[in-house]
């Protein structure tokens, strides 16, 4: 099997053979993201929802089957009867646990009372409840009732997570994802519960070697969750310590990239562990599949860490300190970009380079930008001075040979590297950069060439346009956190919506329009025109009232000068 097919989402069974017959949705926790274009992100959200639904059905079916088998026996022994009773209790507890508080209370029971299979089911159900409706809205409606989720419940879930009492990948994955989603759903109320102990525990999971439960694929998700928690916690607040987390993630990315690249070369060269003793072709194929799966898993950790670096950079204010961090990062990102072995790692590194050029404060070296002796090869006023060399790498990746990559993948890769190349050229040119900052018509056209624009529709007449690397990285991590419920969170949760606001500068850089008329279809045209007419009517009324007040003020001033009024 080729390495390329592994990135298309095909998964491996435990014995190393491919499985295409299973109807179960592919696990996001086991399968690294293949691409990050907006269409694929939407597909991932849909796959998340399908997987959760099928996992719920599968676990309930397992409990029902267990009950049927035990009920068939005319004579049930003491041990079987206890198992039968426990299964009934688990089933009733799952069916009755319809609220967040009920599920968290059920998770505190021992495994004798709540089996591992039931715990997985409860955690999947918990995550579905959390993302389907904003917690801030639920708490407002349930204030003063037993359904109100308070800090004590969050503290209990944190304690369950830090106790490391989990038995399977799915249990750990949905426990961690539910915890992150729960805290991020109301960061103002629950942000104080993010203690040093919790953060250290998550960092320990990230930096420790993988095991049977926290596999490398799971670790990639832990990195993303750690980053999104940091993003929402520090957004609009202090960025103290962010540089240290960036350093940790880039070091992790370098290590896993080196490991995945080395292993991939060994597999392609025919090197196998204990290959001297292998005479069975099926066994050799099994070892190759296992090695390729390991390459994919390690690469997914590197990609998650690189994307995490890009997201955390958006938390640091513009200035010389951020410039220094980004200049140091460029020396580590360029080798990751110049990677023919793994395209996903190269694309991830390229995206971070894109956000670096987008956020770099070129005013720090304005003299070099406006000087007469501008050198295209060595641009001093940029994050990376070997400008021509960087563009040459992107051009080579853009012209990737079709022999190694399918036509569909080649189109996707080409668009990513073309956007990154355009970003570098636009932001290193003072005139183009100024147009982008001012958001002129020319600047908006230039901005559209730096990334694949997408829209998030908040209401009938309001939309949020994602057309920068800054917003891309933030949206990507929010999508991991809230998945198919992200739209509900953006509409009903101010703290989540504020994450997708770009920082402003002297040119009002980053302001978002109230609505985008390109999203108005024919079905809504009548309502849209009514809305515009009402808006114009209100504006005209406001202008008349303002003119009337101005005339009165002017008349009073004239009367004061003539001393005619009393």
Coordinates of C-alpha atoms in Angstrom, one line a residue:
X1 CA 0.0 0.0 0.0
X2 CA 1.3 3.4 -0.9
X3 CA 2.0 6.1 1.7
X4 CA -0.3 8.4 -0.2
X5 CA -3.3 6.3 0.5
X6 CA -2.7 6.5 4.2
X7 CA -3.5 10.3 4.1
X8 CA -6.8 9.7 2.5
X9 CA -8.3 8.5 5.8
X10 CA -8.0 4.7 5.5
X11 CA -7.5 3.1 8.8
X12 CA -5.8 0.0 10.1
X13 CA -7.0 -2.9 12.2
X14 CA -5.0 -4.0 15.2
X15 CA -3.5 -6.9 13.1
X16 CA -2.1 -4.4 10.6
X17 CA -4.5 -5.3 7.7
X18 CA -6.6 -2.8 6.0
X19 CA -10.3 -2.7 6.7
X20 CA -12.8 -1.2 4.2
X21 CA -15.8 -3.3 5.2
X22 CA -16.7 -1.6 8.4
X23 CA -19.6 0.7 8.3
X24 CA -18.5 2.5 11.4
X25 CA -17.4 6.1 10.8
X26 CA -13.7 6.7 10.8
X27 CA -12.3 7.9 14.1
X28 CA -11.0 11.4 14.1
X29 CA -8.8 10.4 17.1
X30 CA -7.1 7.8 15.0
X31 CA -7.0 9.4 11.6
X32 CA -4.8 12.6 11.0
X33 CA -6.4 15.4 9.1
X34 CA -5.5 15.1 5.4
X35 CA -6.1 18.6 4.4
X36 CA -7.3 21.9 5.8
X37 CA -9.2 23.6 3.0
X38 CA -12.6 24.9 4.1
X39 CA -14.6 22.1 2.3
X40 CA -12.7 19.4 4.1
X41 CA -13.2 21.1 7.4
X42 CA -16.9 21.0 6.9
X43 CA -16.7 17.3 6.0
X44 CA -14.8 16.7 9.2
X45 CA -17.5 18.3 11.3
X46 CA -20.1 16.1 9.6
X47 CA -17.9 13.1 10.1
X48 CA -17.7 14.0 13.8
X49 CA -21.4 14.1 14.1
X50 CA -21.9 10.8 12.2
X51 CA -19.2 9.1 14.4
X52 CA -20.8 10.2 17.6
X53 CA -24.2 9.0 16.5
X54 CA -22.9 5.6 15.4
X55 CA -20.8 5.2 18.5
X56 CA -23.9 5.9 20.6
X57 CA -25.8 3.3 18.7
X58 CA -23.0 0.8 18.8
X59 CA -22.6 1.0 22.6
X60 CA -26.3 0.8 23.2
X61 CA -26.6 -2.2 20.9
X62 CA -23.7 -3.9 22.8
X63 CA -25.5 -3.4 26.1
X64 CA -28.8 -4.7 24.6
X65 CA -27.1 -7.7 23.2
X66 CA -25.6 -8.5 26.5
X67 CA -29.0 -8.3 28.2
X68 CA -30.6 -10.6 25.6
X69 CA -27.9 -13.2 25.9
X70 CA -28.2 -13.3 29.6
X71 CA -32.0 -13.3 29.5
X72 CA -32.0 -16.4 27.3
X73 CA -30.6 -18.5 30.1
X74 CA -33.3 -20.2 32.1
X75 CA -30.9 -20.6 35.0
X76 CA -28.7 -17.7 35.8
X77 CA -25.8 -18.3 38.3
X78 CA -24.9 -15.8 41.0
X79 CA -22.1 -14.3 39.0
X80 CA -24.1 -14.0 35.8
X81 CA -27.0 -12.5 37.7
X82 CA -24.8 -9.8 39.1
X83 CA -23.6 -9.1 35.6
X84 CA -27.1 -9.0 34.3
X85 CA -28.2 -6.6 37.1
X86 CA -25.2 -4.4 36.4
X87 CA -26.0 -4.2 32.7
X88 CA -29.5 -3.2 33.5
X89 CA -28.3 -0.5 35.9
X90 CA -25.8 0.8 33.3
X91 CA -28.5 0.9 30.6
X92 CA -31.0 2.7 32.8
X93 CA -28.4 5.2 34.0
X94 CA -27.4 6.0 30.4
X95 CA -31.0 6.5 29.4
X96 CA -31.8 8.6 32.4
X97 CA -28.6 10.7 32.1
X98 CA -30.0 13.4 29.8
X99 CA -28.2 16.4 31.4
X100 CA -24.6 17.4 31.8
X101 CA -24.8 17.2 35.6
X102 CA -26.3 13.7 35.5
X103 CA -23.6 12.4 33.2
X104 CA -20.8 13.9 35.4
X105 CA -22.3 12.4 38.5
X106 CA -22.5 9.0 36.7
X107 CA -18.8 9.2 35.8
X108 CA -17.9 9.4 39.5
X109 CA -19.2 5.8 40.1
X110 CA -16.7 2.9 40.1
X111 CA -16.3 0.7 37.1
X112 CA -18.3 -2.0 39.0
X113 CA -21.3 0.3 38.9
X114 CA -20.5 1.9 35.5
X115 CA -18.7 -0.3 33.1
X116 CA -16.0 1.0 30.7
X117 CA -18.3 0.6 27.8
X118 CA -21.0 2.6 29.5
X119 CA -18.4 5.3 30.4
X120 CA -17.5 5.7 26.8
X121 CA -21.1 6.1 25.9
X122 CA -21.7 8.7 28.6
X123 CA -18.7 10.7 27.5
X124 CA -19.8 10.7 23.9
X125 CA -23.2 11.8 25.0
X126 CA -21.7 14.5 27.2
X127 CA -19.7 16.0 24.3
X128 CA -22.7 15.9 22.1
X129 CA -24.7 17.9 24.7
X130 CA -21.9 20.4 25.2
X131 CA -21.5 21.4 21.6
X132 CA -25.1 21.2 20.5
X133 CA -26.1 24.2 22.6
X134 CA -24.0 26.9 24.2
X135 CA -23.6 26.3 27.9
X136 CA -24.0 30.0 28.7
X137 CA -27.5 29.9 27.2
X138 CA -28.4 26.7 29.1
X139 CA -27.2 28.1 32.4
X140 CA -29.2 31.3 31.9
X141 CA -32.3 29.2 31.4
X142 CA -31.6 26.8 34.2
X143 CA -30.4 29.3 36.9
X144 CA -31.5 28.1 40.3
X145 CA -32.4 24.6 39.1
X146 CA -30.6 21.2 39.5
X147 CA -29.7 21.5 35.8
X148 CA -27.4 24.5 36.4
X149 CA -23.8 23.6 35.7
X150 CA -21.6 25.2 38.4
X151 CA -17.9 25.2 39.1
X152 CA -18.2 22.1 41.4
X153 CA -19.2 20.0 38.4
X154 CA -16.3 21.2 36.3
X155 CA -13.9 20.5 39.2
X156 CA -15.2 17.0 39.4
X157 CA -14.7 16.4 35.7
X158 CA -11.1 17.9 35.9
X159 CA -10.5 15.5 38.8
X160 CA -11.7 12.5 36.7
X161 CA -9.3 13.5 34.0
X162 CA -6.2 14.1 36.1
X163 CA -6.8 10.8 38.0
X164 CA -5.8 9.0 34.7
X165 CA -8.5 6.4 35.3
X166 CA -9.3 5.6 31.7
X167 CA -9.1 2.3 29.9
X168 CA -9.5 3.0 26.1
X169 CA -8.7 5.5 23.4
X170 CA -12.3 6.6 23.0
X171 CA -12.8 7.0 26.7
X172 CA -9.7 9.3 27.0
X173 CA -10.4 11.2 23.8
X174 CA -14.0 12.1 24.6
X175 CA -13.2 12.8 28.3
X176 CA -10.5 15.2 27.2
X177 CA -12.5 16.8 24.5
X178 CA -15.6 17.2 26.7
X179 CA -13.4 18.8 29.4
X180 CA -11.9 21.3 27.0
X181 CA -15.3 22.1 25.4
X182 CA -16.9 22.5 28.8
X183 CA -14.3 25.0 30.0
X184 CA -14.2 26.9 26.8
X185 CA -18.0 27.2 26.6
X186 CA -18.0 29.6 29.5
X187 CA -14.4 30.8 30.0
X188 CA -15.4 33.8 32.2
X189 CA -17.0 31.5 34.8
X190 CA -14.7 28.4 34.5
X191 CA -11.4 30.0 33.5
X192 CA -10.3 30.2 37.1
X193 CA -10.4 26.4 37.3
X194 CA -7.6 26.0 34.7
X195 CA -4.9 25.5 37.3
X196 CA -1.2 24.9 36.9
X197 CA -1.8 21.3 37.9
X198 CA -4.3 20.8 35.0
X199 CA -2.0 22.4 32.5
X200 CA 1.0 20.5 33.7
X201 CA -0.9 17.3 33.4
X202 CA -1.8 18.0 29.8
X203 CA 1.8 19.0 29.0
X204 CA 2.9 15.7 30.6
X205 CA 0.5 13.8 28.3
X206 CA 2.0 15.7 25.3
X207 CA 5.6 15.2 26.1
X208 CA 5.6 11.7 27.4
X209 CA 6.0 8.7 25.0
X210 CA 2.8 7.3 23.5
X211 CA 1.2 4.2 24.9
X212 CA -1.7 1.9 24.2
X213 CA -4.3 4.5 25.3
X214 CA -2.6 7.8 24.5
X215 CA -1.4 6.9 21.0
X216 CA 0.3 9.4 18.7
X217 CA -3.0 10.0 16.9
X218 CA -4.6 10.8 20.3
X219 CA -1.6 12.9 21.3
X220 CA -2.2 15.1 18.2
X221 CA -5.7 15.8 19.4
X222 CA -4.4 16.6 22.9
X223 CA -2.0 19.2 21.4
X224 CA -4.9 20.8 19.5
X225 CA -7.0 20.8 22.7
X226 CA -4.2 22.3 24.7
X227 CA -3.8 25.1 22.1
X228 CA -7.5 25.9 21.9
X229 CA -7.7 26.1 25.7
X230 CA -4.8 28.5 25.7
X231 CA -6.3 30.5 22.9
X232 CA -9.7 31.1 24.6
X233 CA -8.1 31.6 28.0
X234 CA -5.6 34.2 26.9
X235 CA -7.6 35.9 24.1
X236 CA -7.8 39.6 25.0
X237 CA -5.7 39.1 28.1
X238 CA -2.1 38.7 29.0
X239 CA 0.2 36.7 26.7
X240 CA 2.7 35.9 29.5
X241 CA 4.3 32.5 29.0
X242 CA 3.0 32.0 25.4
X243 CA 6.5 32.1 24.0
X244 CA 7.5 29.2 26.2
X245 CA 4.6 27.1 24.9
X246 CA 5.5 28.0 21.3
X247 CA 9.1 26.8 22.0
X248 CA 7.8 23.5 23.4
X249 CA 5.6 22.9 20.4
X250 CA 8.2 23.7 17.7
X251 CA 10.7 21.4 19.5
X252 CA 8.1 18.7 19.6
X253 CA 7.3 19.2 15.9
X254 CA 11.0 19.0 14.9
X255 CA 11.4 15.7 16.8
X256 CA 8.4 14.0 15.4
X257 CA 9.1 15.2 11.9
X258 CA 12.6 13.7 12.1
X259 CA 11.3 10.5 13.4
X260 CA 8.5 10.1 10.8
X261 CA 10.8 11.1 8.0
X262 CA 13.5 8.6 9.0
X263 CA 11.0 5.8 9.5
X264 CA 9.4 6.5 6.1
X265 CA 12.8 6.3 4.3
X266 CA 13.6 3.0 6.1
X267 CA 10.3 1.5 4.9
X268 CA 10.8 2.7 1.4
X269 CA 14.3 1.3 1.4
X270 CA 13.0 -2.1 2.5
X271 CA 14.4 -2.0 6.0
X272 CA 12.3 -4.0 8.5
X273 CA 12.7 -4.9 12.1
X274 CA 13.9 -8.5 12.2
X275 CA 13.7 -8.6 8.4
X276 CA 16.4 -11.3 8.2
X277 CA 14.0 -13.8 9.7
X278 CA 10.9 -12.9 7.6
X279 CA 9.9 -15.6 5.0
X280 CA 6.1 -15.0 5.0
X281 CA 4.9 -12.4 2.6
X282 CA 1.8 -11.7 4.6
X283 CA 3.9 -11.0 7.7
X284 CA 6.1 -8.7 5.7
X285 CA 3.1 -6.8 4.4
X286 CA 1.8 -6.6 8.0
X287 CA 5.0 -5.0 9.1
X288 CA 5.0 -2.5 6.3
X289 CA 1.4 -1.5 7.1
X290 CA 2.2 -1.1 10.8
X291 CA 5.3 1.0 9.9
X292 CA 3.3 3.2 7.5
X293 CA 0.6 3.6 10.2
X294 CA 3.3 4.7 12.6
X295 CA 4.6 7.2 10.1
X296 CA 1.1 8.7 9.6
X297 CA 0.6 8.9 13.4
X298 CA 3.9 10.6 14.1
X299 CA 3.4 13.0 11.2
X300 CA 0.0 13.9 12.7
X301 CA 1.7 14.9 16.0
X302 CA 4.1 17.1 14.1
X303 CA 1.3 18.8 12.0
X304 CA -0.8 19.5 15.2
X305 CA 2.2 21.0 16.9
X306 CA 3.1 23.2 13.9
X307 CA -0.5 24.4 13.6
X308 CA -0.5 25.1 17.4
X309 CA 2.6 27.3 16.9
X310 CA 0.7 29.3 14.3
X311 CA -2.4 29.7 16.5
X312 CA -0.4 30.7 19.7
X313 CA 1.5 33.4 17.7
X314 CA -1.8 35.2 17.2
X315 CA -2.0 35.8 21.0
X316 CA 1.2 37.9 21.2
X317 CA 0.8 41.6 20.5
X318 CA 2.5 43.2 17.5
X319 CA 5.9 44.6 18.2
X320 CA 9.6 43.9 18.5
X321 CA 9.1 41.0 20.9
X322 CA 6.9 39.2 18.5
X323 CA 9.2 40.0 15.6
X324 CA 12.1 38.4 17.5
X325 CA 10.1 35.3 18.2
X326 CA 9.0 35.0 14.6
X327 CA 12.5 35.6 13.2
X328 CA 13.8 32.8 15.3
X329 CA 11.0 30.5 14.3
X330 CA 11.7 31.0 10.6
X331 CA 15.0 29.2 10.9
X332 CA 13.2 26.2 12.2
X333 CA 10.1 26.4 9.9
X334 CA 12.0 26.6 6.6
X335 CA 13.6 23.1 7.0
X336 CA 10.1 21.8 7.8
X337 CA 8.7 23.5 4.7
X338 CA 11.5 22.1 2.6
X339 CA 10.2 18.5 3.1
X340 CA 9.5 16.2 0.1
X341 CA 8.8 13.3 2.3
X342 CA 5.6 14.5 4.0
X343 CA 3.4 17.1 2.3
X344 CA 1.1 17.7 5.3
X345 CA 4.1 18.8 7.4
X346 CA 5.3 21.0 4.6
X347 CA 1.8 22.6 4.2
X348 CA 1.5 23.1 8.0
X349 CA 4.9 24.8 8.1
X350 CA 4.0 27.0 5.1
X351 CA 0.8 28.2 6.8
X352 CA 2.7 29.2 9.9
X353 CA 5.1 31.1 7.6
X354 CA 2.1 32.8 6.1
X355 CA 0.8 34.0 9.4
X356 CA 4.3 35.2 10.4
X357 CA 4.5 37.4 7.3
X358 CA 1.0 38.6 8.0
X359 CA 1.7 39.6 11.6
X360 CA 5.2 40.8 11.3
X361 CA 5.7 44.5 12.3
X362 CA 7.4 45.9 9.3
X363 CA 7.5 49.4 10.9
X364 CA 10.4 48.2 13.1
X365 CA 12.7 48.4 10.0
X366 CA 10.8 51.0 7.9
X367 CA 14.1 52.5 6.7
X368 CA 15.1 49.2 5.1
X369 CA 11.7 48.9 3.4
X370 CA 11.9 52.4 1.9
X371 CA 15.5 52.4 1.0
X372 CA 16.7 52.8 -2.6
X373 CA 18.9 49.7 -2.6
X374 CA 16.2 47.1 -2.2
X375 CA 17.5 43.5 -2.7
X376 CA 15.0 40.9 -3.7
X377 CA 17.3 38.1 -2.7
X378 CA 18.1 39.4 0.8
X379 CA 15.2 41.3 2.2
X380 CA 16.2 42.8 5.5
X381 CA 12.8 44.1 6.4
X382 CA 11.1 40.7 6.7
X383 CA 11.0 37.8 9.0
X384 CA 13.4 35.8 6.8
X385 CA 16.1 37.6 5.0
X386 CA 16.8 34.9 2.3
X387 CA 13.7 35.9 0.4
X388 CA 14.6 34.4 -2.9
X389 CA 15.6 31.1 -1.4
X390 CA 12.2 30.8 0.4
X391 CA 10.2 31.6 -2.7
X392 CA 12.3 29.0 -4.6
X393 CA 11.3 26.3 -2.1
X394 CA 7.6 27.3 -2.5
X395 CA 7.9 27.3 -6.3
X396 CA 9.4 23.8 -6.2
X397 CA 6.7 22.5 -4.0
X398 CA 4.1 24.2 -6.2
X399 CA 5.4 22.4 -9.2
X400 CA 5.2 19.0 -7.6
X401 CA 5.5 16.0 -9.9
X402 CA 2.2 14.4 -10.7
X403 CA 3.9 11.0 -10.5
X404 CA 3.9 11.2 -6.7
X405 CA 0.6 12.9 -6.0
X406 CA -2.9 12.3 -7.4
X407 CA -4.4 15.1 -9.5
X408 CA -6.9 16.1 -6.8
X409 CA -4.2 16.3 -4.1
X410 CA -1.9 18.1 -6.5
X411 CA -4.5 20.8 -7.0
X412 CA -5.0 21.2 -3.2
X413 CA -1.2 21.3 -2.5
X414 CA -0.7 23.8 -5.3
X415 CA -3.3 26.2 -4.0
X416 CA -1.8 26.1 -0.5
X417 CA 1.8 26.9 -1.6
X418 CA 0.6 29.5 -4.1
X419 CA -1.3 31.3 -1.4
X420 CA 1.7 31.2 0.9
X421 CA 3.9 32.6 -1.9
X422 CA 1.4 35.4 -2.6
X423 CA 1.4 36.2 1.1
X424 CA 5.2 36.7 1.2
X425 CA 5.2 38.8 -1.9
X426 CA 2.3 41.0 -0.8
X427 CA 3.5 41.7 2.7
X428 CA 7.1 42.4 1.8
X429 CA 6.0 45.1 -0.6
X430 CA 5.2 48.4 1.2
X431 CA 2.6 49.6 -1.2
X432 CA 0.7 46.3 -1.4
X433 CA 0.9 45.8 2.4
X434 CA -0.5 49.3 3.0
X435 CA -3.5 48.5 0.7
X436 CA -4.2 45.3 2.6
X437 CA -4.0 47.1 6.0
X438 CA -6.4 49.8 4.8
X439 CA -8.8 47.3 3.3
X440 CA -9.2 49.2 0.1
X441 CA -10.7 47.4 -2.9
X442 CA -7.3 46.6 -4.2
X443 CA -6.2 45.5 -0.8
X444 CA -9.2 43.1 -0.5
X445 CA -8.4 41.6 -3.8
X446 CA -4.8 41.1 -2.8
X447 CA -6.0 39.6 0.5
X448 CA -8.2 37.1 -1.3
X449 CA -5.1 35.8 -3.1
X450 CA -3.3 34.9 0.1
X451 CA -5.8 32.3 1.4
X452 CA -9.0 30.5 0.4
X453 CA -11.7 32.8 1.7
X454 CA -14.7 31.2 3.5
X455 CA -17.7 32.5 5.3
X456 CA -19.4 31.6 8.5
X457 CA -23.0 32.7 8.4
X458 CA -24.1 34.0 11.8
X459 CA -27.7 35.1 10.8
X460 CA -29.7 35.9 7.8
X461 CA -27.9 39.1 7.1
X462 CA -24.7 38.7 9.1
X463 CA -21.6 36.7 8.2
X464 CA -18.1 36.4 9.2
X465 CA -15.5 36.3 6.5
X466 CA -12.3 34.2 7.1
X467 CA -9.8 35.6 4.7
X468 CA -6.5 35.7 6.6
X469 CA -4.0 33.3 8.1
X470 CA -4.7 34.9 11.5
X471 CA -8.4 33.9 11.4
X472 CA -7.6 30.6 9.7
X473 CA -5.6 29.2 12.6
X474 CA -8.1 30.4 15.2
X475 CA -11.1 29.0 13.3
X476 CA -9.3 25.7 12.8
X477 CA -8.8 25.2 16.5
X478 CA -12.3 26.3 17.4
X479 CA -13.6 23.8 14.9
X480 CA -11.8 21.0 16.8
X481 CA -13.3 22.2 20.1
X482 CA -16.9 22.6 19.1
X483 CA -17.1 20.6 15.8
X484 CA -20.6 20.6 14.4
X485 CA -21.8 22.9 17.1
X486 CA -19.4 25.8 16.3
X487 CA -22.1 27.8 14.6
X488 CA -24.3 27.7 17.7
X489 CA -21.3 28.8 19.9
X490 CA -20.5 31.7 17.6
X491 CA -24.1 32.9 17.7
X492 CA -24.8 32.5 21.4
X493 CA -21.4 32.8 23.0
X494 CA -19.6 36.2 23.0
X495 CA -16.3 34.9 24.4
X496 CA -16.0 32.4 21.5
X497 CA -17.1 34.9 18.9
X498 CA -14.5 37.4 20.1
X499 CA -11.8 34.9 19.3
X500 CA -12.5 35.5 15.6
X501 CA -11.8 39.2 15.7
X502 CA -8.6 40.4 14.3
X503 CA -6.5 43.1 16.1
X504 CA -7.1 46.6 14.9
X505 CA -4.4 49.1 13.9
X506 CA -4.3 52.7 12.7
X507 CA -6.0 51.6 9.5
X508 CA -8.8 49.7 11.3
X509 CA -7.2 46.5 10.3
X510 CA -9.3 43.5 11.1
X511 CA -12.8 45.1 11.2
X512 CA -15.6 42.8 10.1
X513 CA -18.6 44.0 8.1
X514 CA -22.1 43.7 9.7
X515 CA -23.3 41.6 6.8
X516 CA -22.1 40.3 3.4
X517 CA -24.6 40.8 0.6
X518 CA -22.9 38.0 -1.4
X519 CA -24.6 35.5 0.9
X520 CA -28.1 36.8 0.1
X521 CA -29.9 34.3 -2.2
X522 CA -33.0 34.8 -4.2
X523 CA -35.2 33.3 -1.5
X524 CA -34.2 35.9 1.0
X525 CA -34.0 38.8 -1.5
X526 CA -37.4 40.3 -0.5
X527 CA -36.5 40.2 3.2
X528 CA -33.1 41.6 2.4
X529 CA -34.6 44.6 0.6
X530 CA -37.0 45.2 3.4
X531 CA -34.1 45.2 5.8
X532 CA -32.2 47.7 3.6
X533 CA -35.2 49.9 3.2
X534 CA -35.8 49.9 7.0
X535 CA -32.1 50.7 7.6
X536 CA -32.2 53.6 5.1
X537 CA -35.4 54.9 6.7
X538 CA -33.8 54.8 10.1
X539 CA -30.7 56.5 8.8
X540 CA -32.8 59.3 7.1
X541 CA -34.8 59.8 10.3
X542 CA -31.6 60.0 12.3
X543 CA -30.1 62.6 9.9
X544 CA -33.2 64.8 10.1
X545 CA -33.2 64.8 13.9
X546 CA -29.5 65.6 13.9
X547 CA -29.9 68.5 11.4
X548 CA -32.8 69.8 13.5
X549 CA -30.6 69.8 16.7
X550 CA -27.8 71.4 14.8
X551 CA -30.1 74.2 13.6
X552 CA -31.4 74.8 17.2
X553 CA -27.9 74.9 18.6
X554 CA -26.8 77.4 15.9
X555 CA -29.9 79.5 16.5
X556 CA -29.3 79.6 20.3
X557 CA -25.7 80.7 19.6
X558 CA -26.9 83.6 17.4
X559 CA -29.4 84.6 20.1
X560 CA -26.7 84.6 22.7
X561 CA -24.6 86.9 20.6
X562 CA -27.6 89.4 20.2
X563 CA -28.6 89.0 23.9
X564 CA -32.2 88.7 22.9
X565 CA -33.2 85.6 24.8
X566 CA -34.0 85.4 28.5

